């Protein structure tokens, strides 16, 4: 075990006892379910910070991180970490980003994509609530079938490929757009505008970066096929929420289902209450919003946690000679 090297685990409740035991075998850990104020006030004591998606590790926290050597996060997206500030302070960020071989084994987000799509098309949440309210009337819940519809996948990476395969299993016509399309016998790649104009369902699977922020802009919605469905389980910032709201209100699209919102890492405690999409969903059944649960299954979380602990250990072993093998 490393001496004088302390880690703050800010979300220990997401880890199994075995995972925590494994972590404590090579580094001294304080496992504390933290609020933001605790991290701000105590981060100066630690060499390492283990986080999830609960906290936004921005300059306010990093300015106090006088001893911090690394931030560990079992996530692929990193928009909850101020990467520029971390680089400026020479803080290593250890994540799942780029871990292609491992990530191929994690299907949770792709499965959730299909789940919210079916929930929207078949009005499952509202039918369930109707029964709970002592109503038994199926005529209120006419849905839409997927067979022979066209599925447009935007971003044909790991998750995009999985979702495309689900579409084929449902006997859909599947097309895709990718910034770097590769020749494939399995998929037809089209320009973005062509895909938007042809697709009955559009599913977004893009990483968040400067080129994809507000990717779904006014032009995007203008080119969307009238009466189509939009699904987003990537990152909220990829969609201009004002344009999505306008498309829903004007009935330019039939509906949308999203697992992410653009302000979910806001410091404002009222961000969700004031969010325009959440307000719309209060009284409209053509928008489903879930709280970024794409990767939250027992299976995927445990796999990701164990992988990131091992990756953290390898980082320490390569930088601290006194660390012995696990």
PDB file of C-alpha atoms in Angstrom:
ATOM      1  CA  UNK A   1       0.000   0.000   0.000  1.00  0.00           C
ATOM      2  CA  UNK A   2       1.166   3.499  -0.770  1.00  0.00           C
ATOM      3  CA  UNK A   3       2.108   5.603   2.220  1.00  0.00           C
ATOM      4  CA  UNK A   4       0.991   9.218   2.445  1.00  0.00           C
ATOM      5  CA  UNK A   5      -1.285   8.821  -0.579  1.00  0.00           C
ATOM      6  CA  UNK A   6      -4.960   9.309   0.184  1.00  0.00           C
ATOM      7  CA  UNK A   7      -8.024   8.889  -1.988  1.00  0.00           C
ATOM      8  CA  UNK A   8     -11.482  10.359  -1.492  1.00  0.00           C
ATOM      9  CA  UNK A   9     -14.191   8.098  -2.889  1.00  0.00           C
ATOM     10  CA  UNK A  10     -17.109  10.487  -3.321  1.00  0.00           C
ATOM     11  CA  UNK A  11     -19.744   7.879  -4.266  1.00  0.00           C
ATOM     12  CA  UNK A  12     -18.962   4.688  -2.292  1.00  0.00           C
ATOM     13  CA  UNK A  13     -22.572   3.486  -2.430  1.00  0.00           C
ATOM     14  CA  UNK A  14     -22.123   2.576  -6.109  1.00  0.00           C
ATOM     15  CA  UNK A  15     -19.351   0.092  -5.226  1.00  0.00           C
ATOM     16  CA  UNK A  16     -19.693  -3.460  -3.944  1.00  0.00           C
ATOM     17  CA  UNK A  17     -17.953  -4.544  -0.747  1.00  0.00           C
ATOM     18  CA  UNK A  18     -15.491  -6.561  -2.817  1.00  0.00           C
ATOM     19  CA  UNK A  19     -14.647  -3.553  -4.997  1.00  0.00           C
ATOM     20  CA  UNK A  20     -14.057  -1.351  -1.947  1.00  0.00           C
ATOM     21  CA  UNK A  21     -11.913  -4.077  -0.381  1.00  0.00           C
ATOM     22  CA  UNK A  22      -9.869  -4.301  -3.554  1.00  0.00           C
ATOM     23  CA  UNK A  23      -9.394  -0.520  -3.604  1.00  0.00           C
ATOM     24  CA  UNK A  24      -8.327  -0.406   0.041  1.00  0.00           C
ATOM     25  CA  UNK A  25      -5.718  -3.125  -0.582  1.00  0.00           C
ATOM     26  CA  UNK A  26      -3.381  -0.691  -2.348  1.00  0.00           C
ATOM     27  CA  UNK A  27      -4.440   2.843  -1.370  1.00  0.00           C
ATOM     28  CA  UNK A  28      -5.776   4.543   1.750  1.00  0.00           C
ATOM     29  CA  UNK A  29      -9.369   5.504   1.026  1.00  0.00           C
ATOM     30  CA  UNK A  30     -11.972   7.665   2.693  1.00  0.00           C
ATOM     31  CA  UNK A  31     -15.297   6.340   1.433  1.00  0.00           C
ATOM     32  CA  UNK A  32     -17.692   9.216   2.009  1.00  0.00           C
ATOM     33  CA  UNK A  33     -20.941   9.876   0.174  1.00  0.00           C
ATOM     34  CA  UNK A  34     -20.120  13.551  -0.385  1.00  0.00           C
ATOM     35  CA  UNK A  35     -22.024  16.668  -1.193  1.00  0.00           C
ATOM     36  CA  UNK A  36     -20.314  19.369  -3.203  1.00  0.00           C
ATOM     37  CA  UNK A  37     -19.438  21.531  -0.207  1.00  0.00           C
ATOM     38  CA  UNK A  38     -17.605  18.644   1.439  1.00  0.00           C
ATOM     39  CA  UNK A  39     -15.435  18.159  -1.642  1.00  0.00           C
ATOM     40  CA  UNK A  40     -14.654  21.886  -1.912  1.00  0.00           C
ATOM     41  CA  UNK A  41     -13.664  22.060   1.755  1.00  0.00           C
ATOM     42  CA  UNK A  42     -11.673  18.804   1.886  1.00  0.00           C
ATOM     43  CA  UNK A  43     -10.175  18.139  -1.541  1.00  0.00           C
ATOM     44  CA  UNK A  44      -6.891  19.754  -0.445  1.00  0.00           C
ATOM     45  CA  UNK A  45      -6.242  16.728   1.809  1.00  0.00           C
ATOM     46  CA  UNK A  46      -6.208  14.157  -0.986  1.00  0.00           C
ATOM     47  CA  UNK A  47      -3.905  12.918  -3.724  1.00  0.00           C
ATOM     48  CA  UNK A  48      -6.713  11.179  -5.619  1.00  0.00           C
ATOM     49  CA  UNK A  49     -10.416  11.766  -6.219  1.00  0.00           C
ATOM     50  CA  UNK A  50     -12.759   8.947  -7.257  1.00  0.00           C
ATOM     51  CA  UNK A  51     -15.996  10.285  -8.722  1.00  0.00           C
ATOM     52  CA  UNK A  52     -19.008   9.303 -10.822  1.00  0.00           C
ATOM     53  CA  UNK A  53     -21.464  11.589 -12.564  1.00  0.00           C
ATOM     54  CA  UNK A  54     -22.883  13.049  -9.379  1.00  0.00           C
ATOM     55  CA  UNK A  55     -20.358  15.873  -9.106  1.00  0.00           C
ATOM     56  CA  UNK A  56     -19.083  18.547 -11.466  1.00  0.00           C
ATOM     57  CA  UNK A  57     -15.345  18.783 -10.837  1.00  0.00           C
ATOM     58  CA  UNK A  58     -14.779  22.317 -12.083  1.00  0.00           C
ATOM     59  CA  UNK A  59     -12.284  25.082 -11.336  1.00  0.00           C
ATOM     60  CA  UNK A  60     -13.943  25.842  -7.978  1.00  0.00           C
ATOM     61  CA  UNK A  61     -12.945  22.409  -6.707  1.00  0.00           C
ATOM     62  CA  UNK A  62      -9.660  22.105  -8.592  1.00  0.00           C
ATOM     63  CA  UNK A  63      -8.405  25.460  -7.308  1.00  0.00           C
ATOM     64  CA  UNK A  64      -8.481  23.923  -3.820  1.00  0.00           C
ATOM     65  CA  UNK A  65      -6.845  20.664  -4.934  1.00  0.00           C
ATOM     66  CA  UNK A  66      -3.315  21.491  -3.846  1.00  0.00           C
ATOM     67  CA  UNK A  67      -2.156  17.847  -3.551  1.00  0.00           C
ATOM     68  CA  UNK A  68      -4.312  16.166  -6.184  1.00  0.00           C
ATOM     69  CA  UNK A  69      -2.458  13.851  -8.564  1.00  0.00           C
ATOM     70  CA  UNK A  70      -5.355  12.138 -10.313  1.00  0.00           C
ATOM     71  CA  UNK A  71      -9.113  12.053 -10.842  1.00  0.00           C
ATOM     72  CA  UNK A  72     -10.669   8.653 -11.460  1.00  0.00           C
ATOM     73  CA  UNK A  73     -14.083   8.337 -13.092  1.00  0.00           C
ATOM     74  CA  UNK A  74     -15.700   5.119 -14.413  1.00  0.00           C
ATOM     75  CA  UNK A  75     -17.334   6.989 -17.299  1.00  0.00           C
ATOM     76  CA  UNK A  76     -16.668   7.474 -21.000  1.00  0.00           C
ATOM     77  CA  UNK A  77     -17.916  11.077 -21.106  1.00  0.00           C
ATOM     78  CA  UNK A  78     -15.822  13.671 -19.293  1.00  0.00           C
ATOM     79  CA  UNK A  79     -17.942  16.808 -19.441  1.00  0.00           C
ATOM     80  CA  UNK A  80     -18.263  16.660 -15.630  1.00  0.00           C
ATOM     81  CA  UNK A  81     -14.522  17.350 -15.293  1.00  0.00           C
ATOM     82  CA  UNK A  82     -12.755  20.611 -16.186  1.00  0.00           C
ATOM     83  CA  UNK A  83     -10.095  18.948 -18.325  1.00  0.00           C
ATOM     84  CA  UNK A  84      -8.249  22.174 -19.129  1.00  0.00           C
ATOM     85  CA  UNK A  85      -7.872  23.068 -15.461  1.00  0.00           C
ATOM     86  CA  UNK A  86      -6.814  19.505 -14.633  1.00  0.00           C
ATOM     87  CA  UNK A  87      -4.157  19.634 -17.358  1.00  0.00           C
ATOM     88  CA  UNK A  88      -2.971  23.030 -16.118  1.00  0.00           C
ATOM     89  CA  UNK A  89      -2.483  21.545 -12.645  1.00  0.00           C
ATOM     90  CA  UNK A  90      -0.878  18.369 -14.044  1.00  0.00           C
ATOM     91  CA  UNK A  91      -3.695  16.191 -12.718  1.00  0.00           C
ATOM     92  CA  UNK A  92      -4.135  12.873 -14.513  1.00  0.00           C
ATOM     93  CA  UNK A  93      -7.728  12.003 -15.477  1.00  0.00           C
ATOM     94  CA  UNK A  94      -8.302   8.249 -15.515  1.00  0.00           C
ATOM     95  CA  UNK A  95     -11.514   7.186 -17.254  1.00  0.00           C
ATOM     96  CA  UNK A  96     -13.103   4.667 -19.604  1.00  0.00           C
ATOM     97  CA  UNK A  97     -12.601   6.939 -22.599  1.00  0.00           C
ATOM     98  CA  UNK A  98     -10.843   5.055 -25.383  1.00  0.00           C
ATOM     99  CA  UNK A  99     -11.114   1.675 -23.674  1.00  0.00           C
ATOM    100  CA  UNK A 100     -12.677   0.150 -26.771  1.00  0.00           C
ATOM    101  CA  UNK A 101     -12.180  -3.536 -25.998  1.00  0.00           C
ATOM    102  CA  UNK A 102     -13.732  -3.234 -22.546  1.00  0.00           C
ATOM    103  CA  UNK A 103     -16.559  -0.979 -23.659  1.00  0.00           C
ATOM    104  CA  UNK A 104     -17.627  -3.488 -26.322  1.00  0.00           C
ATOM    105  CA  UNK A 105     -18.803  -5.675 -23.426  1.00  0.00           C
ATOM    106  CA  UNK A 106     -21.050  -2.952 -21.957  1.00  0.00           C
ATOM    107  CA  UNK A 107     -24.491  -2.789 -23.602  1.00  0.00           C
ATOM    108  CA  UNK A 108     -26.505  -0.902 -20.981  1.00  0.00           C
ATOM    109  CA  UNK A 109     -26.856   2.449 -22.771  1.00  0.00           C
ATOM    110  CA  UNK A 110     -27.776   0.848 -26.082  1.00  0.00           C
ATOM    111  CA  UNK A 111     -30.441  -1.228 -24.318  1.00  0.00           C
ATOM    112  CA  UNK A 112     -31.802   1.877 -22.576  1.00  0.00           C
ATOM    113  CA  UNK A 113     -31.966   3.619 -25.955  1.00  0.00           C
ATOM    114  CA  UNK A 114     -34.259   0.886 -27.216  1.00  0.00           C
ATOM    115  CA  UNK A 115     -36.221   0.894 -23.973  1.00  0.00           C
ATOM    116  CA  UNK A 116     -37.131   4.588 -24.099  1.00  0.00           C
ATOM    117  CA  UNK A 117     -37.861   4.319 -27.823  1.00  0.00           C
ATOM    118  CA  UNK A 118     -40.397   1.545 -27.221  1.00  0.00           C
ATOM    119  CA  UNK A 119     -41.771   3.364 -24.178  1.00  0.00           C
ATOM    120  CA  UNK A 120     -42.435   6.422 -26.308  1.00  0.00           C
ATOM    121  CA  UNK A 121     -43.895   4.638 -29.331  1.00  0.00           C
ATOM    122  CA  UNK A 122     -46.119   2.336 -27.282  1.00  0.00           C
ATOM    123  CA  UNK A 123     -46.963   4.920 -24.576  1.00  0.00           C
ATOM    124  CA  UNK A 124     -45.930   2.448 -21.898  1.00  0.00           C
ATOM    125  CA  UNK A 125     -45.392   4.887 -18.973  1.00  0.00           C
ATOM    126  CA  UNK A 126     -48.787   6.521 -19.536  1.00  0.00           C
ATOM    127  CA  UNK A 127     -50.632   3.221 -19.998  1.00  0.00           C
ATOM    128  CA  UNK A 128     -49.120   1.978 -16.755  1.00  0.00           C
ATOM    129  CA  UNK A 129     -50.118   5.139 -14.902  1.00  0.00           C
ATOM    130  CA  UNK A 130     -53.636   4.861 -16.308  1.00  0.00           C
ATOM    131  CA  UNK A 131     -54.034   1.372 -14.847  1.00  0.00           C
ATOM    132  CA  UNK A 132     -52.676   2.577 -11.494  1.00  0.00           C
ATOM    133  CA  UNK A 133     -55.389   5.243 -11.637  1.00  0.00           C
ATOM    134  CA  UNK A 134     -58.027   2.468 -11.997  1.00  0.00           C
ATOM    135  CA  UNK A 135     -58.574   2.872 -15.735  1.00  0.00           C
ATOM    136  CA  UNK A 136     -58.609  -0.047 -18.161  1.00  0.00           C
ATOM    137  CA  UNK A 137     -59.024   1.454 -21.618  1.00  0.00           C
ATOM    138  CA  UNK A 138     -56.572   0.397 -24.311  1.00  0.00           C
ATOM    139  CA  UNK A 139     -58.142   2.691 -26.898  1.00  0.00           C
ATOM    140  CA  UNK A 140     -56.278   5.622 -25.321  1.00  0.00           C
ATOM    141  CA  UNK A 141     -52.920   4.072 -26.139  1.00  0.00           C
ATOM    142  CA  UNK A 142     -52.622   3.397 -29.842  1.00  0.00           C
ATOM    143  CA  UNK A 143     -48.945   3.051 -30.676  1.00  0.00           C
ATOM    144  CA  UNK A 144     -46.568   2.766 -33.612  1.00  0.00           C
ATOM    145  CA  UNK A 145     -44.816  -0.365 -34.912  1.00  0.00           C
ATOM    146  CA  UNK A 146     -41.127  -0.412 -35.791  1.00  0.00           C
ATOM    147  CA  UNK A 147     -41.171  -3.001 -38.582  1.00  0.00           C
ATOM    148  CA  UNK A 148     -40.383  -1.470 -41.994  1.00  0.00           C
ATOM    149  CA  UNK A 149     -39.709   1.967 -40.462  1.00  0.00           C
ATOM    150  CA  UNK A 150     -36.355   3.662 -41.163  1.00  0.00           C
ATOM    151  CA  UNK A 151     -33.913   4.056 -38.294  1.00  0.00           C
ATOM    152  CA  UNK A 152     -31.226   6.710 -38.739  1.00  0.00           C
ATOM    153  CA  UNK A 153     -28.210   6.270 -36.460  1.00  0.00           C
ATOM    154  CA  UNK A 154     -26.059   9.370 -35.961  1.00  0.00           C
ATOM    155  CA  UNK A 155     -22.605   8.334 -34.785  1.00  0.00           C
ATOM    156  CA  UNK A 156     -21.706   4.807 -35.832  1.00  0.00           C
ATOM    157  CA  UNK A 157     -19.353   3.945 -33.000  1.00  0.00           C
ATOM    158  CA  UNK A 158     -19.749   1.304 -30.301  1.00  0.00           C
ATOM    159  CA  UNK A 159     -23.261   2.277 -29.205  1.00  0.00           C
ATOM    160  CA  UNK A 160     -24.430   3.293 -32.658  1.00  0.00           C
ATOM    161  CA  UNK A 161     -23.558  -0.161 -33.995  1.00  0.00           C
ATOM    162  CA  UNK A 162     -25.426  -1.867 -31.151  1.00  0.00           C
ATOM    163  CA  UNK A 163     -28.542   0.217 -31.715  1.00  0.00           C
ATOM    164  CA  UNK A 164     -28.334  -0.397 -35.473  1.00  0.00           C
ATOM    165  CA  UNK A 165     -28.314  -4.145 -34.819  1.00  0.00           C
ATOM    166  CA  UNK A 166     -31.379  -3.814 -32.580  1.00  0.00           C
ATOM    167  CA  UNK A 167     -33.096  -2.004 -35.429  1.00  0.00           C
ATOM    168  CA  UNK A 168     -32.308  -4.843 -37.806  1.00  0.00           C
ATOM    169  CA  UNK A 169     -33.658  -7.364 -35.295  1.00  0.00           C
ATOM    170  CA  UNK A 170     -36.927  -5.397 -35.345  1.00  0.00           C
ATOM    171  CA  UNK A 171     -36.923  -5.618 -39.157  1.00  0.00           C
ATOM    172  CA  UNK A 172     -36.272  -1.917 -39.659  1.00  0.00           C
ATOM    173  CA  UNK A 173     -34.423  -0.254 -42.528  1.00  0.00           C
ATOM    174  CA  UNK A 174     -31.224   1.039 -40.931  1.00  0.00           C
ATOM    175  CA  UNK A 175     -29.069   3.897 -42.230  1.00  0.00           C
ATOM    176  CA  UNK A 176     -26.260   5.836 -40.574  1.00  0.00           C
ATOM    177  CA  UNK A 177     -24.265   9.043 -40.553  1.00  0.00           C
ATOM    178  CA  UNK A 178     -20.734   9.258 -39.205  1.00  0.00           C
ATOM    179  CA  UNK A 179     -18.071  11.916 -39.561  1.00  0.00           C
ATOM    180  CA  UNK A 180     -15.633   9.178 -40.610  1.00  0.00           C
ATOM    181  CA  UNK A 181     -17.784   6.572 -42.374  1.00  0.00           C
ATOM    182  CA  UNK A 182     -16.072   3.258 -43.017  1.00  0.00           C
ATOM    183  CA  UNK A 183     -16.989   0.886 -45.794  1.00  0.00           C
ATOM    184  CA  UNK A 184     -19.374  -1.699 -44.458  1.00  0.00           C
ATOM    185  CA  UNK A 185     -21.498  -4.528 -45.825  1.00  0.00           C
ATOM    186  CA  UNK A 186     -23.866  -4.078 -42.900  1.00  0.00           C
ATOM    187  CA  UNK A 187     -24.862  -0.420 -43.110  1.00  0.00           C
ATOM    188  CA  UNK A 188     -25.588   2.316 -45.654  1.00  0.00           C
ATOM    189  CA  UNK A 189     -23.911   5.629 -44.802  1.00  0.00           C
ATOM    190  CA  UNK A 190     -25.600   8.836 -45.930  1.00  0.00           C
ATOM    191  CA  UNK A 191     -25.037  12.550 -45.530  1.00  0.00           C
ATOM    192  CA  UNK A 192     -26.574  14.029 -42.398  1.00  0.00           C
ATOM    193  CA  UNK A 193     -29.275  15.934 -44.264  1.00  0.00           C
ATOM    194  CA  UNK A 194     -30.224  12.870 -46.312  1.00  0.00           C
ATOM    195  CA  UNK A 195     -30.460  10.734 -43.189  1.00  0.00           C
ATOM    196  CA  UNK A 196     -32.622  13.304 -41.389  1.00  0.00           C
ATOM    197  CA  UNK A 197     -35.007  13.592 -44.324  1.00  0.00           C
ATOM    198  CA  UNK A 198     -35.443   9.810 -44.653  1.00  0.00           C
ATOM    199  CA  UNK A 199     -35.555   8.573 -41.055  1.00  0.00           C
ATOM    200  CA  UNK A 200     -38.707   7.797 -39.077  1.00  0.00           C
ATOM    201  CA  UNK A 201     -36.583   7.458 -35.937  1.00  0.00           C
ATOM    202  CA  UNK A 202     -33.266   9.263 -35.399  1.00  0.00           C
ATOM    203  CA  UNK A 203     -30.992   8.070 -32.588  1.00  0.00           C
ATOM    204  CA  UNK A 204     -27.971  10.165 -31.571  1.00  0.00           C
ATOM    205  CA  UNK A 205     -24.754   8.470 -30.383  1.00  0.00           C
ATOM    206  CA  UNK A 206     -22.086  11.157 -30.532  1.00  0.00           C
ATOM    207  CA  UNK A 207     -19.297  12.039 -28.106  1.00  0.00           C
ATOM    208  CA  UNK A 208     -19.477  15.570 -26.738  1.00  0.00           C
ATOM    209  CA  UNK A 209     -16.799  17.912 -28.042  1.00  0.00           C
ATOM    210  CA  UNK A 210     -16.556  21.376 -29.575  1.00  0.00           C
ATOM    211  CA  UNK A 211     -17.794  20.038 -32.908  1.00  0.00           C
ATOM    212  CA  UNK A 212     -20.854  18.271 -31.501  1.00  0.00           C
ATOM    213  CA  UNK A 213     -22.031  20.879 -28.989  1.00  0.00           C
ATOM    214  CA  UNK A 214     -25.487  22.032 -30.204  1.00  0.00           C
ATOM    215  CA  UNK A 215     -25.079  19.586 -33.105  1.00  0.00           C
ATOM    216  CA  UNK A 216     -28.874  19.299 -33.274  1.00  0.00           C
ATOM    217  CA  UNK A 217     -29.439  22.952 -34.112  1.00  0.00           C
ATOM    218  CA  UNK A 218     -32.096  24.904 -36.021  1.00  0.00           C
ATOM    219  CA  UNK A 219     -30.925  23.520 -39.380  1.00  0.00           C
ATOM    220  CA  UNK A 220     -30.922  19.982 -37.979  1.00  0.00           C
ATOM    221  CA  UNK A 221     -34.567  20.230 -36.905  1.00  0.00           C
ATOM    222  CA  UNK A 222     -35.540  21.909 -40.161  1.00  0.00           C
ATOM    223  CA  UNK A 223     -34.187  18.902 -42.079  1.00  0.00           C
ATOM    224  CA  UNK A 224     -35.798  16.289 -39.827  1.00  0.00           C
ATOM    225  CA  UNK A 225     -38.570  14.338 -41.511  1.00  0.00           C
ATOM    226  CA  UNK A 226     -41.954  15.639 -40.387  1.00  0.00           C
ATOM    227  CA  UNK A 227     -43.555  13.240 -37.945  1.00  0.00           C
ATOM    228  CA  UNK A 228     -40.266  11.580 -36.974  1.00  0.00           C
ATOM    229  CA  UNK A 229     -39.006  10.583 -33.523  1.00  0.00           C
ATOM    230  CA  UNK A 230     -35.744  11.817 -31.943  1.00  0.00           C
ATOM    231  CA  UNK A 231     -33.800   9.793 -29.355  1.00  0.00           C
ATOM    232  CA  UNK A 232     -30.744  11.064 -27.448  1.00  0.00           C
ATOM    233  CA  UNK A 233     -28.813   8.974 -24.930  1.00  0.00           C
ATOM    234  CA  UNK A 234     -25.415  10.604 -25.524  1.00  0.00           C
ATOM    235  CA  UNK A 235     -25.008  14.028 -23.882  1.00  0.00           C
ATOM    236  CA  UNK A 236     -27.582  16.765 -23.377  1.00  0.00           C
ATOM    237  CA  UNK A 237     -25.391  19.541 -24.747  1.00  0.00           C
ATOM    238  CA  UNK A 238     -25.519  17.932 -28.189  1.00  0.00           C
ATOM    239  CA  UNK A 239     -29.125  19.097 -28.637  1.00  0.00           C
ATOM    240  CA  UNK A 240     -30.292  22.706 -28.708  1.00  0.00           C
ATOM    241  CA  UNK A 241     -33.174  22.261 -26.289  1.00  0.00           C
ATOM    242  CA  UNK A 242     -34.967  25.401 -27.461  1.00  0.00           C
ATOM    243  CA  UNK A 243     -35.098  23.998 -30.990  1.00  0.00           C
ATOM    244  CA  UNK A 244     -36.281  20.605 -29.748  1.00  0.00           C
ATOM    245  CA  UNK A 245     -39.043  22.243 -27.736  1.00  0.00           C
ATOM    246  CA  UNK A 246     -40.123  24.278 -30.764  1.00  0.00           C
ATOM    247  CA  UNK A 247     -40.213  21.160 -32.953  1.00  0.00           C
ATOM    248  CA  UNK A 248     -42.398  19.382 -30.393  1.00  0.00           C
ATOM    249  CA  UNK A 249     -44.758  22.302 -29.900  1.00  0.00           C
ATOM    250  CA  UNK A 250     -45.141  22.873 -33.632  1.00  0.00           C
ATOM    251  CA  UNK A 251     -45.654  19.129 -34.185  1.00  0.00           C
ATOM    252  CA  UNK A 252     -42.801  19.068 -36.692  1.00  0.00           C
ATOM    253  CA  UNK A 253     -41.687  15.885 -34.947  1.00  0.00           C
ATOM    254  CA  UNK A 254     -43.970  13.291 -33.428  1.00  0.00           C
ATOM    255  CA  UNK A 255     -42.006  12.943 -30.200  1.00  0.00           C
ATOM    256  CA  UNK A 256     -38.673  12.620 -28.444  1.00  0.00           C
ATOM    257  CA  UNK A 257     -37.052  10.578 -25.698  1.00  0.00           C
ATOM    258  CA  UNK A 258     -33.882  11.747 -23.952  1.00  0.00           C
ATOM    259  CA  UNK A 259     -31.769  10.325 -21.146  1.00  0.00           C
ATOM    260  CA  UNK A 260     -29.709  13.502 -20.787  1.00  0.00           C
ATOM    261  CA  UNK A 261     -30.235  17.237 -20.412  1.00  0.00           C
ATOM    262  CA  UNK A 262     -27.851  20.061 -21.186  1.00  0.00           C
ATOM    263  CA  UNK A 263     -27.841  21.561 -17.705  1.00  0.00           C
ATOM    264  CA  UNK A 264     -27.508  18.378 -15.665  1.00  0.00           C
ATOM    265  CA  UNK A 265     -24.105  19.434 -14.301  1.00  0.00           C
ATOM    266  CA  UNK A 266     -25.322  22.922 -13.377  1.00  0.00           C
ATOM    267  CA  UNK A 267     -24.482  24.380  -9.988  1.00  0.00           C
ATOM    268  CA  UNK A 268     -27.989  25.874  -9.836  1.00  0.00           C
ATOM    269  CA  UNK A 269     -30.116  23.725  -7.521  1.00  0.00           C
ATOM    270  CA  UNK A 270     -33.223  24.775  -9.456  1.00  0.00           C
ATOM    271  CA  UNK A 271     -31.904  23.856 -12.911  1.00  0.00           C
ATOM    272  CA  UNK A 272     -34.247  20.908 -13.351  1.00  0.00           C
ATOM    273  CA  UNK A 273     -37.277  22.725 -12.022  1.00  0.00           C
ATOM    274  CA  UNK A 274     -36.661  25.503 -14.560  1.00  0.00           C
ATOM    275  CA  UNK A 275     -35.713  23.265 -17.482  1.00  0.00           C
ATOM    276  CA  UNK A 276     -37.948  23.946 -20.491  1.00  0.00           C
ATOM    277  CA  UNK A 277     -38.146  20.318 -21.591  1.00  0.00           C
ATOM    278  CA  UNK A 278     -39.109  19.067 -18.150  1.00  0.00           C
ATOM    279  CA  UNK A 279     -41.841  21.711 -17.972  1.00  0.00           C
ATOM    280  CA  UNK A 280     -43.163  20.610 -21.367  1.00  0.00           C
ATOM    281  CA  UNK A 281     -43.155  16.943 -20.329  1.00  0.00           C
ATOM    282  CA  UNK A 282     -45.387  17.745 -17.342  1.00  0.00           C
ATOM    283  CA  UNK A 283     -48.403  18.092 -19.614  1.00  0.00           C
ATOM    284  CA  UNK A 284     -47.413  16.337 -22.846  1.00  0.00           C
ATOM    285  CA  UNK A 285     -47.049  12.625 -23.550  1.00  0.00           C
ATOM    286  CA  UNK A 286     -44.772  12.879 -26.582  1.00  0.00           C
ATOM    287  CA  UNK A 287     -41.605  13.571 -24.577  1.00  0.00           C
ATOM    288  CA  UNK A 288     -39.944  11.095 -22.222  1.00  0.00           C
ATOM    289  CA  UNK A 289     -37.024  12.205 -20.033  1.00  0.00           C
ATOM    290  CA  UNK A 290     -34.966   9.852 -17.861  1.00  0.00           C
ATOM    291  CA  UNK A 291     -32.203  11.007 -15.437  1.00  0.00           C
ATOM    292  CA  UNK A 292     -29.084   9.770 -17.284  1.00  0.00           C
ATOM    293  CA  UNK A 293     -29.666   6.135 -16.403  1.00  0.00           C
ATOM    294  CA  UNK A 294     -28.185   4.741 -19.627  1.00  0.00           C
ATOM    295  CA  UNK A 295     -25.199   3.107 -17.959  1.00  0.00           C
ATOM    296  CA  UNK A 296     -26.887   2.402 -14.647  1.00  0.00           C
ATOM    297  CA  UNK A 297     -27.384  -1.337 -14.449  1.00  0.00           C
ATOM    298  CA  UNK A 298     -25.913  -3.520 -11.705  1.00  0.00           C
ATOM    299  CA  UNK A 299     -23.968  -5.421 -14.358  1.00  0.00           C
ATOM    300  CA  UNK A 300     -22.450  -2.451 -16.173  1.00  0.00           C
ATOM    301  CA  UNK A 301     -21.667  -0.419 -13.056  1.00  0.00           C
ATOM    302  CA  UNK A 302     -19.870  -3.323 -11.382  1.00  0.00           C
ATOM    303  CA  UNK A 303     -17.858  -4.046 -14.523  1.00  0.00           C
ATOM    304  CA  UNK A 304     -16.942  -0.384 -14.967  1.00  0.00           C
ATOM    305  CA  UNK A 305     -16.004   0.037 -11.297  1.00  0.00           C
ATOM    306  CA  UNK A 306     -13.734  -3.004 -11.261  1.00  0.00           C
ATOM    307  CA  UNK A 307     -12.124  -1.970 -14.543  1.00  0.00           C
ATOM    308  CA  UNK A 308     -11.420   1.577 -13.393  1.00  0.00           C
ATOM    309  CA  UNK A 309      -9.994   0.391 -10.052  1.00  0.00           C
ATOM    310  CA  UNK A 310      -7.588  -1.853 -11.940  1.00  0.00           C
ATOM    311  CA  UNK A 311      -6.685   1.007 -14.288  1.00  0.00           C
ATOM    312  CA  UNK A 312      -6.073   3.286 -11.297  1.00  0.00           C
ATOM    313  CA  UNK A 313      -3.853   0.628  -9.741  1.00  0.00           C
ATOM    314  CA  UNK A 314      -1.822   0.325 -12.962  1.00  0.00           C
ATOM    315  CA  UNK A 315      -1.391   4.103 -13.032  1.00  0.00           C
ATOM    316  CA  UNK A 316      -0.083   4.088  -9.478  1.00  0.00           C
ATOM    317  CA  UNK A 317       2.184   1.116 -10.105  1.00  0.00           C
ATOM    318  CA  UNK A 318       3.782   2.858 -13.094  1.00  0.00           C
ATOM    319  CA  UNK A 319       4.413   5.995 -11.048  1.00  0.00           C
ATOM    320  CA  UNK A 320       5.216   4.675  -7.572  1.00  0.00           C
ATOM    321  CA  UNK A 321       7.829   1.924  -7.370  1.00  0.00           C
ATOM    322  CA  UNK A 322       6.912   0.882  -3.820  1.00  0.00           C
ATOM    323  CA  UNK A 323       3.506  -0.397  -4.927  1.00  0.00           C
ATOM    324  CA  UNK A 324       3.498  -4.193  -5.071  1.00  0.00           C
ATOM    325  CA  UNK A 325       1.338  -6.435  -7.208  1.00  0.00           C
ATOM    326  CA  UNK A 326      -2.302  -6.919  -6.281  1.00  0.00           C
TER     327      UNK A 326
END
